N, C-alpha and C. Protein backbone atom coordinates (compact mmCIF):
# COMPACT_ATOMS: atom_id res chain seq x y z
N UNK A 1 -42.86 22.93 -3.44
CA UNK A 1 -43.50 24.36 -1.98
C UNK A 1 -42.43 24.76 -0.70
N UNK A 2 -41.75 22.94 -0.24
CA UNK A 2 -41.18 23.11 0.75
C UNK A 2 -40.14 23.40 0.95
N UNK A 3 -39.43 22.87 -0.36
CA UNK A 3 -38.17 23.28 -0.61
C UNK A 3 -38.47 25.04 -0.69
N UNK A 4 -38.64 25.42 -1.52
CA UNK A 4 -38.77 27.44 -1.04
C UNK A 4 -38.99 27.82 0.35
N UNK A 5 -39.43 27.23 0.52
CA UNK A 5 -39.72 27.80 2.30
C UNK A 5 -38.68 27.49 2.78
N UNK A 6 -37.74 26.61 3.30
CA UNK A 6 -36.24 26.32 3.53
C UNK A 6 -35.49 27.15 2.81
N UNK A 7 -35.14 27.32 1.70
CA UNK A 7 -34.70 28.46 0.96
C UNK A 7 -34.88 29.79 1.17
N UNK A 8 -36.12 30.38 1.69
CA UNK A 8 -36.64 31.48 1.97
C UNK A 8 -36.05 31.38 3.74
N UNK A 9 -36.23 30.69 4.35
CA UNK A 9 -35.45 30.97 5.82
C UNK A 9 -34.40 30.61 5.45
N UNK A 10 -33.48 29.76 4.93
CA UNK A 10 -32.20 30.68 4.87
C UNK A 10 -31.58 31.55 4.18
N UNK A 11 -32.43 32.30 3.60
CA UNK A 11 -32.10 33.44 3.07
C UNK A 11 -32.29 34.56 3.90
N UNK A 12 -33.21 34.53 4.46
CA UNK A 12 -33.66 35.15 6.21
C UNK A 12 -32.67 34.99 7.49
N UNK A 13 -32.19 33.77 7.39
CA UNK A 13 -31.25 33.85 8.17
C UNK A 13 -29.48 34.40 7.66
N UNK A 14 -29.48 34.07 6.77
CA UNK A 14 -28.10 35.00 6.03
C UNK A 14 -27.97 36.32 5.75
N UNK A 15 -29.54 36.83 5.41
CA UNK A 15 -29.19 37.72 5.39
C UNK A 15 -28.80 38.91 6.81
N UNK A 16 -29.78 38.25 7.89
CA UNK A 16 -29.35 38.78 9.44
C UNK A 16 -27.95 38.68 9.51
N UNK A 17 -27.11 37.60 9.47
CA UNK A 17 -26.08 37.80 10.00
C UNK A 17 -25.01 38.29 8.67
N UNK A 18 -24.91 38.63 7.42
CA UNK A 18 -24.60 39.68 6.70
C UNK A 18 -24.86 41.04 7.36
N UNK A 19 -25.65 41.47 7.74
CA UNK A 19 -25.93 42.37 8.24
C UNK A 19 -25.22 42.87 9.31
N UNK A 20 -24.94 41.69 10.36
CA UNK A 20 -24.25 41.97 11.48
C UNK A 20 -22.94 41.63 11.61
N UNK A 21 -22.27 40.87 10.59
CA UNK A 21 -20.83 40.49 11.06
C UNK A 21 -20.25 40.80 9.27
N UNK A 22 -20.92 41.16 8.44
CA UNK A 22 -20.90 41.82 6.64
C UNK A 22 -20.62 39.91 6.22
N UNK A 23 -20.53 40.43 4.75
CA UNK A 23 -20.17 39.21 4.21
C UNK A 23 -19.07 37.91 4.32
N UNK A 24 -18.20 38.61 4.44
CA UNK A 24 -16.68 37.95 4.69
C UNK A 24 -16.56 37.90 5.89
N UNK A 25 -17.46 37.76 6.69
CA UNK A 25 -17.21 37.44 8.10
C UNK A 25 -18.52 36.29 8.64
N UNK A 26 -19.12 36.06 7.86
CA UNK A 26 -19.73 34.84 7.63
C UNK A 26 -19.77 33.88 6.94
N UNK A 27 -20.12 32.44 7.36
CA UNK A 27 -19.42 31.33 6.58
C UNK A 27 -20.57 30.73 6.48
N UNK A 28 -20.65 29.67 5.57
CA UNK A 28 -21.65 28.77 5.21
C UNK A 28 -22.19 28.07 6.98
N UNK A 29 -21.27 27.36 7.48
CA UNK A 29 -21.72 26.59 8.53
C UNK A 29 -22.14 27.66 9.71
N UNK A 30 -21.92 28.71 9.90
CA UNK A 30 -22.82 30.43 10.30
C UNK A 30 -24.45 29.83 9.76
N UNK A 31 -24.31 29.93 8.95
CA UNK A 31 -26.11 30.01 7.97
C UNK A 31 -26.69 28.68 8.23
N UNK A 32 -25.72 27.91 8.19
CA UNK A 32 -26.44 26.54 8.57
C UNK A 32 -26.95 26.35 9.98
N UNK A 33 -25.81 27.20 11.20
CA UNK A 33 -26.63 26.51 12.53
C UNK A 33 -27.47 27.53 13.04
N UNK A 34 -27.58 29.00 12.37
CA UNK A 34 -28.85 29.19 12.20
C UNK A 34 -30.05 29.19 11.90
N UNK A 35 -30.23 28.20 10.95
CA UNK A 35 -31.18 27.65 10.43
C UNK A 35 -31.44 25.87 10.87
N UNK A 36 -30.55 26.15 12.19
CA UNK A 36 -30.86 24.43 12.54
C UNK A 36 -30.64 23.43 11.36
N UNK A 37 -29.39 23.39 10.75
CA UNK A 37 -29.20 22.44 9.94
C UNK A 37 -27.68 21.87 9.67
N UNK A 38 -27.46 20.77 8.97
CA UNK A 38 -25.92 20.87 9.02
C UNK A 38 -25.44 21.62 7.52
N UNK A 39 -24.09 21.60 7.89
CA UNK A 39 -23.28 22.55 6.16
C UNK A 39 -23.75 22.01 5.03
N UNK A 40 -23.71 20.95 5.26
CA UNK A 40 -23.58 20.17 4.17
C UNK A 40 -25.27 19.65 3.37
N UNK A 41 -26.35 19.93 4.57
CA UNK A 41 -27.44 19.58 3.86
C UNK A 41 -27.75 20.83 2.95
N UNK A 42 -26.74 22.30 3.69
CA UNK A 42 -26.91 23.79 3.34
C UNK A 42 -27.02 23.75 1.91
N UNK A 43 -25.81 22.62 1.33
CA UNK A 43 -25.61 22.74 -0.31
C UNK A 43 -26.06 22.21 -0.53
N UNK A 44 -27.68 21.43 0.01
CA UNK A 44 -28.52 20.95 -1.10
C UNK A 44 -29.33 22.07 -1.89
N UNK A 45 -29.63 23.59 -1.10
CA UNK A 45 -30.60 24.29 -1.47
C UNK A 45 -29.70 25.40 -1.88
N UNK A 46 -28.08 25.69 -1.32
CA UNK A 46 -27.19 26.73 -1.88
C UNK A 46 -26.23 26.42 -2.55
N UNK A 47 -25.80 26.46 -3.56
CA UNK A 47 -23.94 25.57 -3.69
C UNK A 47 -23.07 26.83 -3.34
N UNK A 48 -23.10 27.87 -2.95
CA UNK A 48 -22.31 28.78 -2.36
C UNK A 48 -22.36 29.81 -1.62
N UNK A 49 -21.86 30.40 -0.62
CA UNK A 49 -22.52 31.74 -0.24
C UNK A 49 -22.62 32.81 -1.01
N UNK A 50 -21.71 32.59 -2.09
CA UNK A 50 -22.20 33.83 -3.68
C UNK A 50 -23.78 33.93 -3.79
N UNK A 51 -24.47 32.39 -3.99
CA UNK A 51 -25.64 32.36 -4.89
C UNK A 51 -26.69 32.58 -3.55
N UNK A 52 -26.08 32.57 -2.23
CA UNK A 52 -27.19 33.03 -1.18
C UNK A 52 -27.06 34.79 -1.06
N UNK A 53 -25.99 35.42 -1.09
CA UNK A 53 -26.00 36.95 -1.20
C UNK A 53 -26.74 37.48 -2.43
N UNK A 54 -26.29 36.31 -3.71
CA UNK A 54 -27.03 36.97 -4.64
C UNK A 54 -28.39 37.14 -4.88
N UNK A 55 -28.44 35.89 -4.77
CA UNK A 55 -30.34 35.29 -4.65
C UNK A 55 -31.00 36.51 -3.62
N UNK A 56 -30.57 36.81 -2.03
CA UNK A 56 -31.15 37.67 -1.30
C UNK A 56 -31.30 39.08 -1.91
N UNK A 57 -30.23 39.69 -2.13
CA UNK A 57 -30.00 40.93 -2.54
C UNK A 57 -31.09 41.17 -4.14
N UNK A 58 -31.02 40.07 -5.62
CA UNK A 58 -32.08 40.63 -6.36
C UNK A 58 -33.25 40.64 -6.36
N UNK A 59 -33.30 39.48 -5.05
CA UNK A 59 -34.95 39.02 -4.58
C UNK A 59 -35.55 40.62 -4.06
N UNK A 60 -34.82 41.47 -3.31
CA UNK A 60 -35.04 42.38 -2.80
C UNK A 60 -35.10 43.70 -3.37
N UNK A 61 -34.33 43.95 -4.32
CA UNK A 61 -34.93 44.75 -5.85
C UNK A 61 -35.60 44.55 -6.50
N UNK A 62 -35.77 43.23 -6.77
CA UNK A 62 -37.17 42.81 -7.38
C UNK A 62 -38.36 43.20 -7.05
N UNK A 63 -38.60 42.52 -5.22
CA UNK A 63 -39.37 43.31 -4.51
C UNK A 63 -39.96 45.04 -4.14
N UNK A 64 -38.94 45.92 -4.59
CA UNK A 64 -38.59 47.10 -5.02
C UNK A 64 -39.59 47.68 -5.41
N UNK A 65 -38.87 47.15 -6.48
CA UNK A 65 -39.36 47.83 -8.25
C UNK A 65 -41.02 47.10 -8.16
N UNK A 66 -41.19 46.01 -7.74
CA UNK A 66 -42.71 45.54 -7.78
C UNK A 66 -43.25 46.50 -6.72
N UNK A 67 -43.31 46.79 -5.72
CA UNK A 67 -43.49 47.58 -4.43
C UNK A 67 -44.16 49.07 -5.36
N UNK A 68 -42.90 49.72 -5.76
CA UNK A 68 -43.26 50.93 -6.09
C UNK A 68 -44.40 50.47 -7.72
N UNK A 69 -44.31 49.93 -8.40
CA UNK A 69 -45.24 49.65 -9.40
C UNK A 69 -46.18 49.32 -8.76
N UNK A 70 -46.75 48.62 -8.14
CA UNK A 70 -48.14 48.84 -7.77
C UNK A 70 -48.33 49.98 -7.09
N UNK A 71 -48.08 50.96 -6.44
CA UNK A 71 -48.16 52.16 -5.70
C UNK A 71 -47.87 53.10 -6.83
N UNK A 72 -47.34 52.98 -7.80
CA UNK A 72 -47.89 53.87 -9.11
C UNK A 72 -49.06 53.51 -9.43
N UNK A 73 -49.52 52.56 -9.80
CA UNK A 73 -50.83 52.33 -10.28
C UNK A 73 -52.25 53.40 -10.26
N UNK A 74 -52.09 53.47 -11.40
CA UNK A 74 -53.32 54.24 -11.19
C UNK A 74 -52.96 55.97 -11.54
N UNK A 75 -51.99 56.42 -10.64
CA UNK A 75 -51.40 57.64 -10.94
C UNK A 75 -50.82 58.37 -12.25
N UNK A 76 -51.48 59.26 -12.13
CA UNK A 76 -51.51 60.47 -13.32
C UNK A 76 -50.78 61.60 -13.52
N UNK A 77 -50.42 62.49 -12.38
CA UNK A 77 -50.03 63.57 -12.02
C UNK A 77 -48.52 63.29 -11.30
N UNK A 78 -47.51 64.12 -12.08
CA UNK A 78 -46.53 64.10 -11.66
C UNK A 78 -46.52 63.95 -9.70
N UNK A 79 -46.96 65.13 -9.12
CA UNK A 79 -47.10 65.41 -7.66
C UNK A 79 -47.29 63.87 -7.44
N UNK A 80 -48.97 63.56 -7.61
CA UNK A 80 -49.51 62.13 -7.35
C UNK A 80 -48.78 60.95 -7.16
N UNK A 81 -47.86 61.08 -8.40
CA UNK A 81 -46.64 59.83 -8.70
C UNK A 81 -45.39 60.07 -7.32
N UNK A 82 -44.86 60.89 -7.33
CA UNK A 82 -43.96 61.78 -6.35
C UNK A 82 -44.17 61.62 -4.87
N UNK A 83 -45.81 61.76 -4.53
CA UNK A 83 -46.24 61.35 -3.30
C UNK A 83 -46.48 59.72 -2.77
N UNK A 84 -46.74 59.15 -3.98
CA UNK A 84 -46.71 57.44 -3.56
C UNK A 84 -45.85 56.67 -3.74
N UNK A 85 -45.19 57.67 -4.80
CA UNK A 85 -43.53 56.64 -4.83
C UNK A 85 -42.56 57.34 -3.34
N UNK A 86 -42.78 57.87 -2.53
CA UNK A 86 -41.81 58.33 -1.63
C UNK A 86 -42.59 57.32 0.04
N UNK A 87 -44.23 57.65 -0.78
CA UNK A 87 -44.72 56.49 0.65
C UNK A 87 -44.11 54.76 0.31
N UNK A 88 -44.20 54.48 -0.54
CA UNK A 88 -43.94 53.20 -1.17
C UNK A 88 -42.41 53.03 -0.74
N UNK A 89 -41.62 54.23 -0.79
CA UNK A 89 -39.87 53.72 -0.44
C UNK A 89 -39.72 54.04 0.77
N UNK A 90 -40.37 55.01 1.58
CA UNK A 90 -40.64 54.94 3.22
C UNK A 90 -40.99 52.93 3.75
N UNK A 91 -41.88 53.12 2.81
CA UNK A 91 -42.76 51.57 3.83
C UNK A 91 -42.05 50.74 3.58
N UNK A 92 -41.56 50.78 2.31
CA UNK A 92 -40.41 49.40 2.45
C UNK A 92 -39.38 49.00 3.11
N UNK A 93 -38.46 50.42 3.09
CA UNK A 93 -37.29 50.36 4.01
C UNK A 93 -37.92 50.35 5.28
N UNK A 94 -38.69 50.58 5.62
CA UNK A 94 -39.51 50.62 6.97
C UNK A 94 -39.32 49.17 7.12
N UNK A 95 -40.41 48.10 6.45
CA UNK A 95 -40.29 46.60 6.46
C UNK A 95 -39.47 45.90 5.97
N UNK A 96 -38.63 46.75 5.31
CA UNK A 96 -37.52 45.31 4.77
C UNK A 96 -35.83 46.28 5.56
N UNK A 97 -35.84 46.58 7.08
CA UNK A 97 -34.76 47.25 7.36
C UNK A 97 -33.24 46.25 7.03
N UNK A 98 -33.10 45.51 7.51
CA UNK A 98 -32.03 44.19 7.70
C UNK A 98 -32.17 44.04 5.87
N UNK A 99 -32.86 43.74 5.08
CA UNK A 99 -32.57 43.26 3.59
C UNK A 99 -31.91 44.73 2.69
N UNK A 100 -32.96 45.88 3.24
CA UNK A 100 -32.57 47.28 2.66
C UNK A 100 -30.88 47.59 3.22
N UNK A 101 -30.32 47.26 4.37
CA UNK A 101 -29.43 47.35 5.42
C UNK A 101 -28.12 46.48 4.41
N UNK A 102 -28.15 45.69 4.27
CA UNK A 102 -27.41 44.36 3.60
C UNK A 102 -27.26 45.01 2.16
N UNK A 103 -28.23 45.46 0.90
CA UNK A 103 -27.69 45.78 -0.20
C UNK A 103 -27.29 46.55 -0.25
N UNK A 104 -26.95 48.04 0.31
CA UNK A 104 -26.71 48.88 0.45
C UNK A 104 -25.27 48.68 1.06
N UNK A 105 -24.62 47.92 1.74
CA UNK A 105 -23.54 47.76 2.47
C UNK A 105 -22.86 46.88 1.74
N UNK A 106 -23.60 45.35 1.48
CA UNK A 106 -22.65 44.63 0.79
C UNK A 106 -22.44 43.74 -0.63
N UNK A 107 -23.01 44.89 -1.89
CA UNK A 107 -22.95 44.93 -2.65
C UNK A 107 -21.75 44.60 -3.38
N UNK A 108 -20.93 45.08 -2.47
CA UNK A 108 -19.72 44.86 -3.65
C UNK A 108 -19.01 43.85 -2.93
N UNK A 109 -19.50 42.67 -2.28
CA UNK A 109 -19.14 41.59 -2.07
C UNK A 109 -19.38 40.36 -3.51
N UNK A 110 -20.70 41.34 -4.28
CA UNK A 110 -21.47 39.79 -4.94
C UNK A 110 -20.09 40.15 -6.37
N UNK A 111 -19.65 39.01 -6.47
CA UNK A 111 -19.33 38.52 -7.83
C UNK A 111 -19.73 38.56 -9.13
N UNK A 112 -19.44 39.02 -10.30
CA UNK A 112 -19.75 39.32 -11.55
C UNK A 112 -20.43 37.74 -12.06
N UNK A 113 -21.70 37.97 -12.56
CA UNK A 113 -22.71 38.72 -13.25
C UNK A 113 -23.65 39.41 -12.20
N UNK A 114 -23.51 38.67 -10.88
CA UNK A 114 -24.69 39.46 -10.27
C UNK A 114 -24.86 40.60 -9.63
N UNK A 115 -23.78 41.19 -9.70
CA UNK A 115 -23.51 42.29 -9.00
C UNK A 115 -24.05 43.03 -10.43
N UNK A 116 -23.39 43.28 -11.59
CA UNK A 116 -24.13 44.33 -12.41
C UNK A 116 -25.42 43.46 -12.62
N UNK A 117 -25.92 43.23 -12.43
CA UNK A 117 -27.70 42.58 -12.31
C UNK A 117 -28.23 43.54 -11.22
N UNK A 118 -27.56 43.51 -9.90
CA UNK A 118 -27.95 44.08 -8.90
C UNK A 118 -27.80 45.61 -9.59
N UNK A 119 -27.11 46.32 -9.72
CA UNK A 119 -26.29 47.48 -10.27
C UNK A 119 -27.66 47.61 -11.31
N UNK A 120 -28.24 46.78 -11.67
CA UNK A 120 -28.86 47.37 -13.27
C UNK A 120 -30.56 47.65 -12.40
N UNK A 121 -30.91 46.71 -11.66
CA UNK A 121 -32.24 46.90 -11.55
C UNK A 121 -32.37 48.39 -9.97
N UNK A 122 -31.11 48.34 -9.77
CA UNK A 122 -30.89 49.90 -9.03
C UNK A 122 -30.86 51.35 -9.95
N UNK A 123 -30.37 50.78 -10.92
CA UNK A 123 -30.52 51.84 -12.34
C UNK A 123 -32.07 52.05 -12.86
N UNK A 124 -33.03 50.59 -12.95
CA UNK A 124 -33.97 51.06 -13.03
C UNK A 124 -34.79 51.52 -12.26
N UNK A 125 -34.42 51.66 -11.07
CA UNK A 125 -35.59 52.11 -10.10
C UNK A 125 -34.96 53.71 -10.16
N UNK A 126 -33.58 54.34 -10.02
CA UNK A 126 -33.35 55.50 -9.81
C UNK A 126 -33.71 56.19 -11.07
N UNK A 127 -34.42 55.53 -12.48
CA UNK A 127 -34.68 55.92 -13.79
C UNK A 127 -36.01 55.90 -13.46
N UNK A 128 -36.74 55.39 -12.49
CA UNK A 128 -38.53 55.69 -12.57
C UNK A 128 -38.94 57.05 -11.87
N UNK A 129 -37.72 57.42 -11.04
CA UNK A 129 -37.81 58.86 -10.04
C UNK A 129 -37.35 59.65 -11.01
N UNK A 130 -36.37 59.51 -11.65
CA UNK A 130 -35.89 60.81 -12.39
C UNK A 130 -36.97 60.92 -13.65
N UNK A 131 -37.62 60.02 -14.17
CA UNK A 131 -38.80 60.26 -14.91
C UNK A 131 -39.85 60.96 -14.29
N UNK A 132 -39.88 60.46 -13.20
CA UNK A 132 -41.24 61.45 -11.86
C UNK A 132 -40.45 62.78 -11.81
N UNK A 133 -39.48 63.06 -11.56
CA UNK A 133 -38.91 64.21 -11.49
C UNK A 133 -38.97 65.28 -13.05
N UNK A 134 -38.59 64.68 -13.77
CA UNK A 134 -38.52 65.26 -15.08
C UNK A 134 -39.87 66.00 -15.44
N UNK A 135 -40.96 65.05 -15.37
CA UNK A 135 -42.28 65.06 -15.72
C UNK A 135 -42.69 66.31 -14.70
N UNK A 136 -42.35 66.47 -13.90
CA UNK A 136 -42.92 67.49 -13.01
C UNK A 136 -42.60 68.64 -13.00
N UNK A 137 -41.03 68.72 -13.30
CA UNK A 137 -40.67 70.17 -13.60
C UNK A 137 -40.92 70.48 -15.22
N UNK A 138 -41.04 69.89 -16.20
CA UNK A 138 -41.82 70.29 -17.33
C UNK A 138 -42.89 70.68 -18.02
N UNK A 139 -43.47 69.66 -16.79
CA UNK A 139 -44.95 70.50 -16.93
C UNK A 139 -45.57 71.58 -15.66
N UNK A 140 -44.18 72.29 -15.61
CA UNK A 140 -44.46 73.08 -13.92
C UNK A 140 -44.84 72.85 -12.76
N UNK A 141 -45.05 71.60 -12.62
CA UNK A 141 -45.33 71.23 -11.62
C UNK A 141 -44.34 71.61 -10.47
N UNK A 142 -43.29 71.30 -10.74
CA UNK A 142 -42.10 71.18 -9.68
C UNK A 142 -41.05 72.19 -10.24
N UNK A 143 -40.55 72.04 -8.49
CA UNK A 143 -38.96 73.46 -8.82
C UNK A 143 -38.40 72.97 -8.51
N UNK A 144 -37.27 72.93 -9.24
CA UNK A 144 -36.10 72.10 -8.57
C UNK A 144 -34.65 73.30 -8.87
N UNK A 145 -33.54 73.07 -8.14
CA UNK A 145 -32.82 73.34 -8.78
C UNK A 145 -31.31 72.57 -10.14
N UNK A 146 -31.60 71.23 -9.45
CA UNK A 146 -31.27 70.49 -10.20
C UNK A 146 -31.68 69.15 -9.88
N UNK A 147 -32.53 68.68 -11.65
CA UNK A 147 -32.69 67.48 -11.67
C UNK A 147 -32.43 66.15 -10.89
N UNK A 148 -31.08 66.09 -11.24
CA UNK A 148 -30.26 64.64 -10.96
C UNK A 148 -30.33 64.84 -9.40
N UNK A 149 -29.76 66.09 -9.09
CA UNK A 149 -29.65 65.99 -7.33
C UNK A 149 -30.28 65.75 -6.55
N UNK A 150 -31.85 66.36 -7.01
CA UNK A 150 -33.26 66.10 -6.13
C UNK A 150 -33.46 64.66 -6.48
N UNK A 151 -33.28 64.02 -7.47
CA UNK A 151 -33.75 62.56 -7.40
C UNK A 151 -32.53 62.01 -6.62
N UNK A 152 -31.62 62.11 -6.09
CA UNK A 152 -30.89 61.08 -5.37
C UNK A 152 -31.03 61.64 -4.04
N UNK A 153 -30.78 62.94 -3.89
CA UNK A 153 -31.71 63.47 -2.55
C UNK A 153 -32.82 62.35 -2.19
N UNK A 154 -33.68 62.27 -2.73
CA UNK A 154 -35.20 61.65 -2.77
C UNK A 154 -35.14 59.98 -1.94
N UNK A 155 -34.35 59.92 -2.74
CA UNK A 155 -33.72 58.61 -2.82
C UNK A 155 -33.25 58.21 -1.20
N UNK A 156 -32.07 58.97 -1.28
CA UNK A 156 -31.10 58.86 -0.32
C UNK A 156 -32.08 59.02 1.01
N UNK A 157 -33.17 59.94 1.44
CA UNK A 157 -34.01 60.33 2.01
C UNK A 157 -34.32 58.51 2.62
N UNK A 158 -34.83 57.82 2.16
CA UNK A 158 -35.23 56.48 2.29
C UNK A 158 -34.09 55.40 2.59
N UNK A 159 -33.00 55.71 2.03
CA UNK A 159 -32.07 54.45 2.01
C UNK A 159 -31.60 54.95 3.50
N UNK A 160 -31.16 55.40 3.97
CA UNK A 160 -30.75 55.68 5.19
C UNK A 160 -31.05 55.46 6.12
N UNK A 161 -32.50 55.19 6.46
CA UNK A 161 -33.72 54.71 7.77
C UNK A 161 -33.64 53.50 7.67
N UNK A 162 -32.91 52.34 7.24
CA UNK A 162 -32.53 51.54 7.86
C UNK A 162 -31.30 51.31 8.85
N UNK A 163 -30.52 52.56 9.00
CA UNK A 163 -29.55 53.23 9.60
C UNK A 163 -29.55 53.09 11.27
N UNK A 164 -30.97 53.58 11.40
CA UNK A 164 -31.45 54.12 12.47
C UNK A 164 -32.98 53.87 12.94
N UNK A 165 -33.50 53.55 12.06
CA UNK A 165 -35.06 53.56 11.97
C UNK A 165 -35.39 52.17 13.35
N UNK A 166 -36.24 52.69 14.12
CA UNK A 166 -36.28 51.47 15.56
C UNK A 166 -37.49 51.74 15.21
N UNK A 167 -38.94 50.14 15.04
CA UNK A 167 -39.83 50.38 15.11
C UNK A 167 -40.76 50.99 16.51
N UNK A 168 -40.07 51.11 17.36
CA UNK A 168 -40.84 51.31 18.93
C UNK A 168 -39.98 52.60 19.42
N UNK A 169 -39.70 53.47 18.19
CA UNK A 169 -39.25 55.03 18.20
C UNK A 169 -40.76 55.84 18.63
N UNK A 170 -39.78 56.98 18.61
CA UNK A 170 -40.89 58.41 18.79
C UNK A 170 -42.09 58.22 17.98
N UNK A 171 -41.58 58.05 16.78
CA UNK A 171 -43.24 58.30 15.44
C UNK A 171 -43.48 56.92 15.64
N UNK A 172 -44.66 56.24 14.78
CA UNK A 172 -44.71 55.06 14.38
C UNK A 172 -44.75 55.25 12.73
N UNK A 173 -45.07 54.31 12.44
CA UNK A 173 -44.17 53.64 10.94
C UNK A 173 -45.06 54.91 10.43
N UNK A 174 -46.40 54.81 9.92
CA UNK A 174 -47.05 55.50 9.18
C UNK A 174 -47.21 57.31 9.39
N UNK A 175 -46.45 57.65 10.93
CA UNK A 175 -46.16 58.98 10.87
C UNK A 175 -44.59 59.12 10.18
N UNK A 176 -44.17 58.25 10.16
CA UNK A 176 -42.98 58.63 9.74
C UNK A 176 -42.96 58.43 8.06
N UNK A 177 -44.01 58.03 7.78
CA UNK A 177 -44.34 57.48 6.36
C UNK A 177 -44.73 58.81 5.38
N UNK A 178 -45.77 59.37 6.48
CA UNK A 178 -46.14 61.23 6.36
C UNK A 178 -45.08 62.17 6.19
N UNK A 179 -44.39 62.06 7.50
CA UNK A 179 -43.37 63.09 7.15
C UNK A 179 -42.76 63.34 6.11
N UNK A 180 -42.11 61.71 5.77
CA UNK A 180 -41.39 61.74 4.82
C UNK A 180 -42.09 62.28 3.36
N UNK A 181 -43.34 62.01 3.20
CA UNK A 181 -43.96 62.16 1.71
C UNK A 181 -44.46 64.23 1.53
N UNK A 182 -44.66 64.24 2.95
CA UNK A 182 -44.86 65.85 3.23
C UNK A 182 -43.07 66.58 2.95
N UNK A 183 -42.17 65.62 3.47
CA UNK A 183 -41.01 66.47 2.64
C UNK A 183 -40.39 66.62 1.33
N UNK A 184 -40.79 65.41 1.06
CA UNK A 184 -40.49 64.98 -1.09
C UNK A 184 -41.07 66.00 -1.43
N UNK A 185 -42.34 66.53 -1.19
CA UNK A 185 -42.97 67.78 -1.81
C UNK A 185 -42.50 68.51 -1.94
N UNK A 186 -42.25 69.19 -0.62
CA UNK A 186 -41.34 70.56 -0.34
C UNK A 186 -40.61 70.69 -1.17
N UNK A 187 -39.31 69.25 -1.01
CA UNK A 187 -38.43 69.33 -1.58
C UNK A 187 -38.37 69.83 -3.29
N UNK A 188 -39.36 69.71 -4.12
CA UNK A 188 -39.77 69.70 -5.28
C UNK A 188 -40.65 71.21 -5.40
N UNK A 189 -41.08 71.68 -4.01
CA UNK A 189 -41.59 73.42 -3.92
C UNK A 189 -42.95 72.99 -4.09
N UNK A 190 -43.71 72.10 -3.87
CA UNK A 190 -45.39 71.64 -3.67
C UNK A 190 -45.15 71.72 -1.71
N UNK A 191 -46.59 72.10 -1.88
CA UNK A 191 -47.25 72.60 -0.51
C UNK A 191 -47.99 71.44 -0.41
N UNK A 192 -47.45 70.68 0.89
CA UNK A 192 -48.08 70.23 1.09
C UNK A 192 -49.50 69.31 1.16
N UNK A 193 -49.64 70.58 1.98
CA UNK A 193 -51.54 70.96 2.47
C UNK A 193 -52.36 70.81 1.46
N UNK A 194 -51.92 71.23 -0.35
CA UNK A 194 -52.77 71.12 -1.21
C UNK A 194 -52.78 70.25 -1.16
N UNK A 195 -51.97 69.22 -1.25
CA UNK A 195 -51.95 67.67 -1.94
C UNK A 195 -53.20 66.97 -0.92
N UNK A 196 -53.02 67.07 0.70
CA UNK A 196 -53.93 67.01 1.58
C UNK A 196 -55.41 67.31 0.88
N UNK A 197 -55.86 68.33 0.54
CA UNK A 197 -57.14 68.89 0.42
C UNK A 197 -57.35 68.33 -1.02
N UNK A 198 -56.75 67.91 -1.96
CA UNK A 198 -56.74 67.24 -3.05
C UNK A 198 -57.42 66.32 -3.06
N UNK A 199 -56.80 65.49 -2.16
CA UNK A 199 -57.34 64.27 -1.96
C UNK A 199 -58.68 63.62 -0.89
N UNK A 200 -58.83 64.87 -0.32
CA UNK A 200 -60.10 64.95 0.66
C UNK A 200 -61.06 64.64 -0.44
């Protein structure tokens, strides 16, 4: 347990450094210094900088998939699924700003097979959203010009958040989540007010 806590501390420090300097601009000695240990001690927890990066990115994607699955528990209609998906999507990106920024900018630094593993998890996440869009269109609840582009547009709405989000900004996290959830529904031709009325 103590060893896992230490790994978590190292991973968190490394993510901050990767976000600031990039993977190639960060050395194992930088990570060791950030957590107050010697470089040789760091190798007792991670065998290489590649392992640090792969551990961080894989865990981030796995966490995002679990978060999405929990959000959809009990949802039946595609409108509800999309609404819950965007709420979870924005919440995850606002609560994991640094980790999600790193996964979107440093994944190309990963060597195989870990790069393919991360890409597969991302494809799994996209597939979940695509299934919701397809279900909504086929049931007549969604109206979109292009299903695939709509899916990517919805995902990009959240992915861009780590580039500018400020917890001390004009909108609270909840206000931002509500704004994005409403925009997601409008993008597929659903009136957000009708969803709110149904939820009451």
